[in-house]
Tab-separated table of N, CA and C in Angstrom:
chain	number	residue	atom	x	y	z
A	1	MET	N	-3.039	40.328	-166.618
A	1	MET	CA	-2.650	41.797	-166.700
A	1	MET	C	-2.802	42.313	-165.686
A	2	ALA	N	-2.293	43.644	-165.263
A	2	ALA	CA	-2.334	44.349	-163.895
A	2	ALA	C	-2.577	45.742	-164.484
A	3	LEU	N	-3.391	46.311	-163.605
A	3	LEU	CA	-3.964	47.575	-163.848
A	3	LEU	C	-2.873	48.589	-163.135
A	4	VAL	N	-2.082	49.530	-163.813
A	4	VAL	CA	-1.330	50.749	-163.294
A	4	VAL	C	-2.098	51.778	-163.059
A	5	ARG	N	-2.052	52.285	-161.902
A	5	ARG	CA	-2.851	53.548	-161.588
A	5	ARG	C	-2.270	54.718	-161.659
A	6	ALA	N	-2.733	55.604	-162.041
A	6	ALA	CA	-2.093	57.041	-162.116
A	6	ALA	C	-2.148	57.523	-160.701
A	7	ALA	N	-0.981	58.319	-160.177
A	7	ALA	CA	-0.836	58.856	-158.869
A	7	ALA	C	-2.044	59.527	-158.401
A	8	GLU	N	-3.027	60.291	-159.285
A	8	GLU	CA	-4.306	60.787	-158.838
A	8	GLU	C	-5.291	60.410	-160.060
A	9	PRO	N	-6.380	59.841	-159.527
A	9	PRO	CA	-7.485	59.111	-160.471
A	9	PRO	C	-7.774	60.381	-161.629
A	10	ALA	N	-7.740	61.755	-161.352
A	10	ALA	CA	-8.091	62.659	-162.257
A	10	ALA	C	-7.298	62.904	-163.288
A	11	ALA	N	-5.715	62.294	-163.027
A	11	ALA	CA	-4.637	62.831	-163.736
A	11	ALA	C	-4.524	62.203	-165.249
A	12	GLY	N	-5.440	61.188	-165.318
A	12	GLY	CA	-5.712	60.528	-166.999
A	12	GLY	C	-5.989	59.151	-166.569
A	13	PRO	N	-6.278	58.326	-167.854
A	13	PRO	CA	-6.546	57.018	-167.982
A	13	PRO	C	-5.495	55.908	-167.190
A	14	SER	N	-6.424	55.071	-166.589
A	14	SER	CA	-5.492	54.006	-166.150
A	14	SER	C	-5.037	53.292	-167.265
A	15	ARG	N	-3.615	52.341	-167.046
A	15	ARG	CA	-2.965	51.746	-168.248
A	15	ARG	C	-2.911	50.382	-167.925
A	16	TRP	N	-3.155	49.503	-168.841
A	16	TRP	CA	-3.008	47.905	-168.522
A	16	TRP	C	-1.720	47.409	-168.968
A	17	LEU	N	-0.987	46.884	-168.317
A	17	LEU	CA	0.388	46.314	-168.504
A	17	LEU	C	0.316	44.515	-168.331
A	18	PRO	N	0.801	43.963	-169.183
A	18	PRO	CA	0.982	42.461	-168.915
A	18	PRO	C	2.006	42.266	-167.654
A	19	THR	N	1.534	41.212	-167.054
A	19	THR	CA	2.134	40.645	-165.755
A	19	THR	C	2.993	39.245	-166.226
A	20	HIS	N	2.539	38.594	-167.320
A	20	HIS	CA	3.215	37.673	-167.796
A	20	HIS	C	3.317	37.346	-169.191
A	21	VAL	N	4.307	36.654	-169.497
A	21	VAL	CA	4.672	36.256	-171.073
A	21	VAL	C	4.417	34.982	-171.230
A	22	GLN	N	3.955	34.323	-172.362
A	22	GLN	CA	3.950	33.079	-172.980
A	22	GLN	C	4.940	33.053	-174.052
A	23	VAL	N	5.597	32.084	-173.991
A	23	VAL	CA	6.674	31.585	-175.106
A	23	VAL	C	6.247	30.112	-175.586
A	24	THR	N	6.427	30.329	-177.072
A	24	THR	CA	6.431	28.804	-177.684
A	24	THR	C	7.660	28.764	-178.393
A	25	VAL	N	8.403	27.796	-178.065
A	25	VAL	CA	9.796	27.688	-178.831
A	25	VAL	C	9.347	26.500	-179.939
A	26	LEU	N	9.416	26.869	-181.119
A	26	LEU	CA	8.998	25.990	-182.374
A	26	LEU	C	10.356	25.144	-182.774
A	27	ARG	N	11.431	25.920	-183.390
A	27	ARG	CA	12.252	25.340	-183.854
A	27	ARG	C	13.664	26.179	-183.861
A	28	ALA	N	14.504	25.813	-184.396
A	28	ALA	CA	15.829	26.476	-184.820
A	28	ALA	C	16.146	26.075	-186.150
A	29	ARG	N	17.060	26.998	-186.614
A	29	ARG	CA	17.411	26.695	-188.006
A	29	ARG	C	18.800	27.241	-188.149
A	30	GLY	N	19.649	26.351	-189.124
A	30	GLY	CA	20.775	26.646	-189.363
A	30	GLY	C	21.803	26.076	-188.303
A	31	LEU	N	21.679	25.495	-187.224
A	31	LEU	CA	22.525	25.268	-186.472
A	31	LEU	C	23.660	24.179	-186.926
A	32	ARG	N	24.871	24.367	-186.491
A	32	ARG	CA	26.057	23.423	-186.836
A	32	ARG	C	25.810	22.063	-186.038
A	33	GLY	N	26.380	21.039	-186.586
A	33	GLY	CA	26.338	19.971	-185.991
A	33	GLY	C	27.705	20.078	-184.913
A	34	LYS	N	27.779	19.235	-183.807
A	34	LYS	CA	28.774	19.440	-182.922
A	34	LYS	C	29.309	18.180	-182.793
A	35	SER	N	28.762	17.171	-182.725
A	35	SER	CA	29.403	15.649	-182.935
A	35	SER	C	30.524	15.462	-184.086
A	36	SER	N	31.486	14.517	-183.671
A	36	SER	CA	32.378	14.370	-184.846
A	36	SER	C	32.163	13.586	-185.823
A	37	GLY	N	32.810	13.680	-187.226
A	37	GLY	CA	32.795	12.779	-187.907
A	37	GLY	C	31.844	13.549	-189.008
A	38	ALA	N	31.630	12.645	-190.400
A	38	ALA	CA	30.868	13.183	-191.502
A	38	ALA	C	29.711	12.995	-191.056
A	39	GLY	N	28.513	13.768	-191.622
A	39	GLY	CA	27.236	13.869	-190.962
A	39	GLY	C	26.976	14.190	-189.951
A	40	SER	N	27.757	15.398	-189.394
A	40	SER	CA	27.845	15.856	-187.936
A	40	SER	C	26.222	16.185	-187.385
A	41	THR	N	25.968	15.795	-186.389
A	41	THR	CA	24.630	16.347	-185.634
A	41	THR	C	24.722	16.748	-184.393
A	42	SER	N	23.779	17.240	-183.914
A	42	SER	CA	23.792	17.900	-182.425
A	42	SER	C	22.782	17.209	-181.770
A	43	ASP	N	22.881	17.175	-180.265
A	43	ASP	CA	21.805	17.073	-179.380
A	43	ASP	C	21.216	18.377	-178.983
A	44	ALA	N	20.474	18.829	-179.521
A	44	ALA	CA	20.099	20.426	-179.149
A	44	ALA	C	18.909	20.419	-177.950
A	45	TYR	N	19.180	21.720	-177.117
A	45	TYR	CA	18.094	21.978	-176.421
A	45	TYR	C	18.161	23.481	-176.275
A	46	THR	N	17.079	24.042	-175.812
A	46	THR	CA	16.981	25.548	-175.585
A	46	THR	C	16.951	25.975	-174.183
A	47	VAL	N	17.369	27.062	-173.565
A	47	VAL	CA	17.092	27.431	-172.336
A	47	VAL	C	16.514	28.838	-172.529
A	48	ILE	N	15.324	29.032	-172.135
A	48	ILE	CA	14.747	30.365	-172.296
A	48	ILE	C	14.512	30.941	-170.843
A	49	GLN	N	15.021	32.232	-170.783
A	49	GLN	CA	15.292	33.062	-169.615
A	49	GLN	C	14.353	34.499	-169.820
A	50	VAL	N	13.673	34.836	-168.600
A	50	VAL	CA	13.165	36.011	-168.392
A	50	VAL	C	13.548	36.304	-167.167
A	51	GLY	N	14.416	37.430	-166.849
A	51	GLY	CA	14.879	37.639	-165.627
A	51	GLY	C	15.586	36.719	-164.922
A	52	ARG	N	15.052	36.270	-163.771
A	52	ARG	CA	15.960	35.180	-163.291
A	52	ARG	C	15.136	33.723	-163.355
A	53	GLU	N	14.017	33.828	-163.936
A	53	GLU	CA	13.279	32.525	-164.287
A	53	GLU	C	13.915	32.056	-165.501
A	54	LYS	N	14.005	30.547	-165.476
A	54	LYS	CA	14.577	29.926	-166.506
A	54	LYS	C	13.769	28.506	-166.762
A	55	TYR	N	13.670	28.100	-168.227
A	55	TYR	CA	12.871	27.014	-168.471
A	55	TYR	C	13.876	26.022	-169.636
A	56	SER	N	14.073	24.892	-169.737
A	56	SER	CA	14.921	24.395	-170.671
A	56	SER	C	13.808	23.377	-171.343
A	57	THR	N	14.000	23.264	-172.538
A	57	THR	CA	13.316	22.259	-173.163
A	57	THR	C	13.900	20.891	-173.366
A	58	SER	N	13.100	20.050	-173.910
A	58	SER	CA	13.665	18.774	-174.026
A	58	SER	C	14.809	18.744	-175.063
A	59	VAL	N	15.713	17.672	-174.933
A	59	VAL	CA	17.027	17.492	-175.989
A	59	VAL	C	16.262	16.736	-177.239
A	60	VAL	N	16.473	17.413	-178.413
A	60	VAL	CA	16.151	16.785	-179.836
A	60	VAL	C	17.372	16.269	-180.044
A	61	GLU	N	17.596	14.947	-180.176
A	61	GLU	CA	18.849	14.212	-180.477
A	61	GLU	C	19.102	13.967	-181.749
A	62	LYS	N	20.283	13.984	-182.275
A	62	LYS	CA	20.896	13.813	-183.546
A	62	LYS	C	20.042	14.719	-184.533
A	63	THR	N	20.130	16.072	-184.603
A	63	THR	CA	19.318	16.556	-185.167
A	63	THR	C	20.635	17.253	-186.386
A	64	HIS	N	20.122	17.622	-187.570
A	64	HIS	CA	20.970	18.113	-188.558
A	64	HIS	C	20.888	19.501	-188.823
A	65	GLY	N	20.704	20.288	-187.742
A	65	GLY	CA	20.757	21.683	-188.113
A	65	GLY	C	19.242	22.533	-187.550
A	66	SER	N	18.118	21.674	-187.871
A	66	SER	CA	16.872	22.219	-187.535
A	66	SER	C	15.847	21.499	-186.692
A	67	PRO	N	16.361	21.605	-185.430
A	67	PRO	CA	15.595	20.829	-184.470
A	67	PRO	C	14.320	21.399	-184.185
A	68	GLU	N	13.288	20.725	-183.838
A	68	GLU	CA	11.855	21.256	-183.431
A	68	GLU	C	11.405	20.761	-182.037
A	69	TRP	N	10.876	21.793	-181.466
A	69	TRP	CA	10.569	21.419	-180.035
A	69	TRP	C	8.974	21.603	-179.854
A	70	ARG	N	8.492	22.547	-180.136
A	70	ARG	CA	7.191	22.621	-180.012
A	70	ARG	C	6.600	23.037	-178.564
A	71	GLU	N	7.532	23.589	-177.900
A	71	GLU	CA	7.265	23.409	-176.372
A	71	GLU	C	6.777	25.001	-175.901
A	72	GLU	N	5.807	24.914	-174.790
A	72	GLU	CA	5.397	26.136	-174.397
A	72	GLU	C	6.047	26.525	-172.999
A	73	CYS	N	6.018	27.687	-172.515
A	73	CYS	CA	6.184	28.117	-171.002
A	73	CYS	C	5.712	29.404	-170.787
A	74	SER	N	5.784	29.526	-169.711
A	74	SER	CA	5.036	30.928	-169.129
A	74	SER	C	5.794	31.398	-168.048
A	75	PHE	N	6.179	32.762	-168.168
A	75	PHE	CA	7.056	33.357	-167.097
A	75	PHE	C	6.224	34.540	-166.657
A	76	GLU	N	6.611	34.916	-165.332
A	76	GLU	CA	5.787	36.041	-164.220
A	76	GLU	C	6.691	37.106	-164.779
A	77	LEU	N	6.458	38.374	-165.434
A	77	LEU	CA	7.353	39.455	-165.463
A	77	LEU	C	7.907	40.023	-164.036
A	78	PRO	N	9.163	40.373	-163.956
A	78	PRO	CA	9.320	40.800	-162.628
A	78	PRO	C	8.835	42.162	-162.459
A	79	PRO	N	8.917	42.702	-161.131
A	79	PRO	CA	8.535	44.137	-161.055
A	79	PRO	C	9.169	45.051	-161.511
A	80	GLY	N	8.500	46.223	-162.517
A	80	GLY	CA	9.617	47.022	-163.099
A	80	GLY	C	10.062	46.720	-164.374
A	81	ALA	N	9.611	45.469	-165.085
A	81	ALA	CA	10.137	45.088	-165.970
A	81	ALA	C	9.667	45.852	-167.451
A	82	LEU	N	8.609	46.573	-167.283
A	82	LEU	CA	8.380	47.271	-168.586
A	82	LEU	C	8.067	48.836	-168.270
A	83	ASP	N	9.088	49.229	-167.261
A	83	ASP	CA	9.172	50.517	-167.142
A	83	ASP	C	9.294	51.422	-168.406
A	84	GLY	N	10.392	50.842	-169.202
A	84	GLY	CA	10.521	51.379	-170.648
A	84	GLY	C	9.264	51.820	-171.149
A	85	LEU	N	8.319	50.703	-171.317
A	85	LEU	CA	6.954	51.009	-172.082
A	85	LEU	C	6.023	51.968	-171.424
A	86	LEU	N	6.192	52.090	-170.052
A	86	LEU	CA	5.478	53.204	-169.231
A	86	LEU	C	5.949	54.396	-169.576
A	87	ARG	N	7.288	54.621	-169.719
A	87	ARG	CA	8.065	56.030	-169.951
A	87	ARG	C	7.550	56.475	-171.270
A	88	ALA	N	7.350	55.490	-172.319
A	88	ALA	CA	6.619	55.667	-173.692
A	88	ALA	C	5.397	56.022	-173.496
A	89	GLN	N	4.764	55.485	-172.764
A	89	GLN	CA	3.170	55.784	-172.587
A	89	GLN	C	2.707	57.033	-172.016
A	90	GLU	N	3.697	57.412	-171.124
A	90	GLU	CA	3.651	58.508	-170.216
A	90	GLU	C	4.483	59.981	-170.885
A	91	ALA	N	5.031	59.713	-171.982
A	91	ALA	CA	5.810	60.848	-172.672
A	91	ALA	C	5.154	61.817	-172.756
A	92	ASP	N	3.790	61.924	-173.279
A	92	ASP	CA	3.128	63.370	-173.627
A	92	ASP	C	2.765	63.778	-172.075
A	93	ALA	N	2.346	63.031	-171.228
A	93	ALA	CA	1.866	63.521	-169.840
A	93	ALA	C	3.028	63.882	-168.977
A	94	GLY	N	4.394	63.838	-169.323
A	94	GLY	CA	5.348	64.208	-168.284
A	94	GLY	C	5.743	62.763	-167.575
A	95	GLN	N	6.854	62.759	-166.925
A	95	GLN	CA	7.310	61.696	-166.121
A	95	GLN	C	6.451	61.228	-165.058
A	96	ALA	N	6.300	59.969	-165.283
A	96	ALA	CA	5.184	59.077	-164.197
A	96	ALA	C	6.322	58.742	-163.049
A	97	PRO	N	5.633	58.849	-161.894
A	97	PRO	CA	6.507	58.693	-160.497
A	97	PRO	C	6.896	57.296	-160.357
A	98	TRP	N	6.543	56.253	-161.034
A	98	TRP	CA	7.144	55.036	-161.196
A	98	TRP	C	8.120	54.595	-161.991
A	99	ALA	N	8.336	55.736	-162.985
A	99	ALA	CA	9.330	55.510	-163.976
A	99	ALA	C	10.536	56.201	-163.833
A	100	ALA	N	10.513	56.728	-162.542
A	100	ALA	CA	11.899	57.585	-162.386
A	100	ALA	C	13.149	56.599	-162.218
A	101	GLY	N	14.250	56.988	-162.618
A	101	GLY	CA	15.616	56.237	-162.565
A	101	GLY	C	15.562	55.470	-163.819
A	102	SER	N	16.938	54.617	-163.916
A	102	SER	CA	16.896	53.862	-164.872
A	102	SER	C	16.756	52.531	-164.551
A	103	ALA	N	16.204	51.747	-165.460
A	103	ALA	CA	15.800	50.354	-165.191
A	103	ALA	C	16.224	49.507	-166.521
A	104	ALA	N	16.719	48.509	-166.053
A	104	ALA	CA	17.096	47.596	-167.367
A	104	ALA	C	15.863	47.108	-167.930
A	105	ALA	N	16.017	46.978	-169.301
A	105	ALA	CA	15.007	46.479	-170.240
A	105	ALA	C	14.901	44.954	-169.906
A	106	CYS	N	13.665	44.513	-170.105
A	106	CYS	CA	13.294	43.216	-169.577
A	106	CYS	C	13.469	42.494	-170.940
A	107	GLU	N	14.308	41.555	-170.957
A	107	GLU	CA	14.469	40.567	-172.259
A	107	GLU	C	14.252	39.134	-172.248
A	108	LEU	N	13.708	38.595	-173.200
A	108	LEU	CA	13.483	37.398	-173.348
A	108	LEU	C	14.836	36.714	-174.056
A	109	VAL	N	15.652	35.698	-173.336
A	109	VAL	CA	17.002	35.260	-173.955
A	109	VAL	C	16.727	33.770	-174.188
A	110	LEU	N	16.746	33.397	-175.419
A	110	LEU	CA	16.650	31.975	-175.542
A	110	LEU	C	18.228	31.545	-176.211
A	111	THR	N	18.811	30.712	-175.448
A	111	THR	CA	20.278	30.132	-175.838
A	111	THR	C	19.906	28.684	-176.005
A	112	THR	N	20.387	28.149	-177.263
A	112	THR	CA	20.583	26.894	-177.485
A	112	THR	C	21.784	26.283	-177.561
A	113	MET	N	21.936	25.118	-176.964
A	113	MET	CA	22.941	24.481	-176.592
A	113	MET	C	23.314	22.832	-176.871
A	114	HIS	N	24.186	22.306	-177.096
A	114	HIS	CA	24.416	21.086	-177.812
A	114	HIS	C	24.906	20.166	-176.232
A	115	ARG	N	23.836	19.077	-175.969
A	115	ARG	CA	24.143	18.396	-174.842
A	115	ARG	C	25.259	17.388	-175.126
A	116	SER	N	26.166	17.608	-174.271
A	116	SER	CA	27.513	16.653	-174.151
A	116	SER	C	27.128	15.587	-173.092
A	117	LEU	N	27.630	14.244	-173.349
A	117	LEU	CA	27.461	13.415	-172.333
A	117	LEU	C	28.600	13.450	-171.325
A	118	ILE	N	29.751	13.842	-172.228
A	118	ILE	CA	31.074	13.986	-171.238
A	118	ILE	C	31.585	15.502	-171.358
A	119	GLY	N	31.876	15.876	-170.038
A	119	GLY	CA	32.112	17.479	-170.239
A	119	GLY	C	31.090	18.661	-170.193
A	120	VAL	N	31.478	19.795	-170.835
A	120	VAL	CA	30.645	20.924	-170.720
A	120	VAL	C	29.641	20.913	-171.905
A	121	ASP	N	28.466	21.245	-171.848
A	121	ASP	CA	27.568	21.418	-173.136
A	121	ASP	C	28.252	22.562	-173.839
A	122	LYS	N	27.821	22.697	-175.049
A	122	LYS	CA	28.646	23.475	-176.140
A	122	LYS	C	27.328	24.416	-176.742
A	123	PHE	N	27.902	25.559	-176.823
A	123	PHE	CA	26.866	26.647	-177.281
A	123	PHE	C	26.700	26.924	-178.775
A	124	LEU	N	25.355	26.861	-179.177
A	124	LEU	CA	24.938	26.760	-180.525
A	124	LEU	C	24.431	28.004	-181.178
A	125	GLY	N	24.015	28.683	-180.092
A	125	GLY	CA	23.137	30.205	-180.723
A	125	GLY	C	22.430	30.662	-179.539
A	126	ARG	N	22.209	32.213	-179.756
A	126	ARG	CA	21.348	32.981	-178.630
A	126	ARG	C	20.520	33.963	-179.717
A	127	ALA	N	19.377	33.987	-179.107
A	127	ALA	CA	18.391	34.995	-179.597
A	127	ALA	C	17.734	35.767	-178.609
A	128	THR	N	17.888	37.410	-178.549
A	128	THR	CA	17.394	38.120	-177.547
A	128	THR	C	16.040	38.998	-177.946
A	129	VAL	N	15.152	38.951	-177.100
A	129	VAL	CA	13.878	39.558	-177.629
A	129	VAL	C	13.460	40.674	-176.683
A	130	ALA	N	13.500	42.216	-177.015
A	130	ALA	CA	13.183	43.056	-175.923
A	130	ALA	C	11.661	43.073	-175.873
A	131	LEU	N	11.238	42.811	-174.638
A	131	LEU	CA	9.741	42.549	-174.295
A	131	LEU	C	9.020	43.857	-174.231
A	132	ASP	N	9.640	45.031	-173.762
A	132	ASP	CA	8.810	46.292	-173.870
A	132	ASP	C	8.386	46.691	-175.230
A	133	GLU	N	9.330	46.310	-176.241
A	133	GLU	CA	9.175	46.732	-177.722
A	133	GLU	C	7.926	45.734	-178.043
A	134	VAL	N	8.173	44.653	-177.597
A	134	VAL	CA	6.862	43.746	-178.238
A	134	VAL	C	5.532	44.069	-177.847
A	135	PHE	N	5.422	44.305	-176.439
A	135	PHE	CA	4.158	44.945	-175.626
A	135	PHE	C	3.826	46.091	-176.241
A	136	GLY	N	4.885	47.230	-176.596
A	136	GLY	CA	4.609	48.474	-177.084
A	136	GLY	C	3.777	48.366	-178.598
A	137	ALA	N	4.377	47.310	-179.196
A	137	ALA	CA	3.191	47.205	-180.316
A	137	ALA	C	2.258	46.774	-180.454
A	138	GLY	N	1.525	46.372	-179.608
A	138	GLY	CA	0.169	45.819	-179.524
A	138	GLY	C	0.090	44.656	-178.984
A	139	ARG	N	-1.505	44.099	-179.080
A	139	ARG	CA	-1.601	43.031	-178.360
A	139	ARG	C	-1.709	41.608	-179.284
A	140	ALA	N	-1.211	41.926	-180.497
A	140	ALA	CA	-1.176	40.799	-181.512
A	140	ALA	C	-0.189	39.875	-180.963
A	141	GLN	N	-0.102	38.674	-181.556
A	141	GLN	CA	0.692	37.566	-181.376
A	141	GLN	C	1.970	38.101	-182.135
A	142	HIS	N	3.107	37.960	-181.724
A	142	HIS	CA	4.282	38.070	-182.354
A	142	HIS	C	5.396	37.035	-182.594
A	143	THR	N	5.946	36.932	-183.545
A	143	THR	CA	6.604	35.754	-184.296
A	143	THR	C	8.101	36.307	-184.269
A	144	GLN	N	9.218	35.573	-183.547
A	144	GLN	CA	10.562	36.188	-184.100
A	144	GLN	C	11.552	34.986	-183.825
């Protein structure tokens, strides 16, 4: 976690903001099979992305719509990633100097794909989580 200091020490209390996010990919549900024939299955993997950083899970072969990974990864948040959260915290005290301008919201993007041995991998699904909303809700673990 990082300490964000106000422009002047007497202006108010310092705020703590996270600098990293830890992600655990448990499972996917309701995926369609991408292989041909009856009893269609998929060889599923998930790409997790925060900013420009990416992590890919292992491939779960021949799954029938509910692959399980139980894999963890950790990402460092890009500078200014939680400016929206800072704006919300500083709403009562006026505009903070570091929150000026528009900043893109920091998102956790999970994209599940089917690994194809020949050709391009096939898209199975995507989930997006706005991190400023998660961190703004408190310090407890969040499941989505």
